[in-house]
XYZ file of C-alpha atoms in Angstrom:
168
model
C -5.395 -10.897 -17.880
C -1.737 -12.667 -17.116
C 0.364 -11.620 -14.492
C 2.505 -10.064 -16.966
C -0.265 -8.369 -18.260
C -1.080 -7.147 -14.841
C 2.168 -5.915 -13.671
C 2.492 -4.316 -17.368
C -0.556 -2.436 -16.627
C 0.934 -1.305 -13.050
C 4.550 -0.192 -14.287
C 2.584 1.553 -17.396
C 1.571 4.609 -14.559
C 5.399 4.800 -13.883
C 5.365 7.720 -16.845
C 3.156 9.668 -14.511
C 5.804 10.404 -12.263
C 5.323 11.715 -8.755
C 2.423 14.268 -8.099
C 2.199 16.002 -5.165
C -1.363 16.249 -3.091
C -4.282 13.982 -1.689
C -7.199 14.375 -3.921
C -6.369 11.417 -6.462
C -5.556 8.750 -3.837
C -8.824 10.206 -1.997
C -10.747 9.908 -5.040
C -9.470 6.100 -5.988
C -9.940 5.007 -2.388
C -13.409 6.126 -2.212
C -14.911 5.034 -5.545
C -13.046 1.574 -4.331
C -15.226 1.972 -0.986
C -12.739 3.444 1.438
C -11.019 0.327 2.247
C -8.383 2.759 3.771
C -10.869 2.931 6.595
C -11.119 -0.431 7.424
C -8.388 -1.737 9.064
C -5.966 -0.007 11.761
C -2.670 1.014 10.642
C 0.893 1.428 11.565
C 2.402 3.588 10.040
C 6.375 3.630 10.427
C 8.864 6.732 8.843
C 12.320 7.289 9.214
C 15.645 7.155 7.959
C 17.036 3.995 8.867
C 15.608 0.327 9.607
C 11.904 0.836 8.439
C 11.727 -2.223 6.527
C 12.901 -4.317 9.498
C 10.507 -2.579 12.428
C 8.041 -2.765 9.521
C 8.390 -6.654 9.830
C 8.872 -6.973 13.643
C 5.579 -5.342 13.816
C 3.279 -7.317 11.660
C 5.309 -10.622 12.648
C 4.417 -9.517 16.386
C 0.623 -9.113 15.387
C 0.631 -12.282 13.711
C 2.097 -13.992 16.379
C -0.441 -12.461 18.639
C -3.370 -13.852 16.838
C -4.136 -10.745 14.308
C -4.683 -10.657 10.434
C -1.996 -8.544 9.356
C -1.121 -6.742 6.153
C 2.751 -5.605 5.357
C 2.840 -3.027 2.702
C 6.630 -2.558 1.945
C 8.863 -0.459 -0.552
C 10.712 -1.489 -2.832
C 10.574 -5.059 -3.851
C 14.108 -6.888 -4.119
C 12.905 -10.117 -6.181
C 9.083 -10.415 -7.151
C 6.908 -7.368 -7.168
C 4.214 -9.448 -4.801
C 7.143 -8.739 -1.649
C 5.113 -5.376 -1.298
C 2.348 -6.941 -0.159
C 1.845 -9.160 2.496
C -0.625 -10.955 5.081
C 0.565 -12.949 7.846
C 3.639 -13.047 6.293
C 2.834 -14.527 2.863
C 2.609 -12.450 -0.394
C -0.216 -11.458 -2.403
C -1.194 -14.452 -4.517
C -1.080 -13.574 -8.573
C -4.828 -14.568 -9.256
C -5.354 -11.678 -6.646
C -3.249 -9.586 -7.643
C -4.594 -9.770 -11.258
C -8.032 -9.082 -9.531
C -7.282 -6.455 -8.030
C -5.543 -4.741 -10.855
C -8.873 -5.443 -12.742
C -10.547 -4.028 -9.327
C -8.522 -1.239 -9.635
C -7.963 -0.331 -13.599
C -11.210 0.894 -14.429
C -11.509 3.296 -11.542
C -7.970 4.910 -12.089
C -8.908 4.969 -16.125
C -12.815 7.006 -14.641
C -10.497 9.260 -13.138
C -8.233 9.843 -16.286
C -10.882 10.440 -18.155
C -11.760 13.259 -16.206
C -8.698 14.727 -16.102
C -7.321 13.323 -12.577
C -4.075 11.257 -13.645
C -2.835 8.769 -11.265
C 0.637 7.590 -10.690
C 1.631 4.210 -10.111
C 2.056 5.405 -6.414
C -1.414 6.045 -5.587
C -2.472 2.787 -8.048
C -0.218 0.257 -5.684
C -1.279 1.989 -2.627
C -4.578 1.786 -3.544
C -4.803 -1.553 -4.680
C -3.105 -2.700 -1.327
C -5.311 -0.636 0.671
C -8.457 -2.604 -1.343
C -7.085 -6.031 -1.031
C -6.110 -5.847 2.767
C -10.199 -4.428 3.484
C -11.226 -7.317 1.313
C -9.203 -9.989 3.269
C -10.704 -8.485 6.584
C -7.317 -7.284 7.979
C -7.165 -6.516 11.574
C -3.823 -4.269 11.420
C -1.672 -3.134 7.936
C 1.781 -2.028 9.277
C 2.607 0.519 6.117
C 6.434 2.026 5.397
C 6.632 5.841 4.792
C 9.574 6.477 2.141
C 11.628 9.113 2.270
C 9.674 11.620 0.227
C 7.068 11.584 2.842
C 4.768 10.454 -0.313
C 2.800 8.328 2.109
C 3.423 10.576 5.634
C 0.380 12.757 4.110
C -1.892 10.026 3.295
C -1.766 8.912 7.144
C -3.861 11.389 8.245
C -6.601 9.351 5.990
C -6.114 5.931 8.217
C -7.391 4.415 11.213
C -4.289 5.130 12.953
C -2.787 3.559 16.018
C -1.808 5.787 18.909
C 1.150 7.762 17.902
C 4.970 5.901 18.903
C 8.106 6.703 18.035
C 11.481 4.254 17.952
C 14.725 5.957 17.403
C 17.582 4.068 15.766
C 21.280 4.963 16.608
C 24.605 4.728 14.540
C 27.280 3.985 17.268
């Protein structure tokens, strides 16, 4: 499999839209092993300035000596920006491993009825390849659809903190 191929395959679950509820991203993340459960998250949400406390966060980490995953939304030039440890992306020969990782366990699930979205395929490939590369912390940004604010009662969660931005 390319890269090409690989982000092909990825883009090809775009047609499944957005589905609301837990039980394919649970069912993904534990035939993958619950790599979910592995590290400790941050999980930021707002309105305003998510992608840059996003990156303060897992550059502070870094900085203090942690393996940290960023896991970003949306991408402005390559696809790999979503994913990120220690500040560098998500080479393409893992990338293309994980979507091979990944693939067969999304198609198990099709096959039994249980489509998943590109969504819950991205999330759970990142959630796979920041368990595999033994990530201390993955700081993770919430959209505005709260698609991901549900899925945070599934992590290993910091203690709860909230940051307030102000238009003056």
């Amino acid at each position: 499999m390319t890269y090409e191929e690989a982000l092909q395959k990825i883009n090809s679950r775009l047609r499944f839209g957005i589905k609301p509820g837990l039980e394919r991203i649970e069912a993904l993340c534990k035939k993958l092993g619950d790599p979910q459960k592995k590290p400790r998250f941050v999980h930021v949400a707002g309105t305003n300035g998510k992608g840059t406390t996003c990156t303060l966060i897992a550059s502070v980490l870094t900085a203090a000596g942690y393996r940290t995953g960023l896991y970003t939304s949306p991408y402005v030039l390559d696809f790999r920006e979503r994913f990120r440890i220690d500040g560098e992306m998500i080479p393409k020969a893992e990338l293309i491993e994980e979507v091979k990782r990944v693939s067969p366990v999304a198609d198990e699930l099709e096959a039994a009825g249980d489509t998943v979205t590109e969504f819950e395929f991205i999330t759970a490939l990142a959630f796979d390849w920041f368990a595999q590369r033994d990530c201390d912390f993955v700081v993770l940004e919430a959209d505005l659809t709260r698609r991901m604010s549900s899925i945070r009662r599934k992590l290993r969660p910091l203690r709860p903190f909230h940051s307030t931005t102000r238009r003056f």
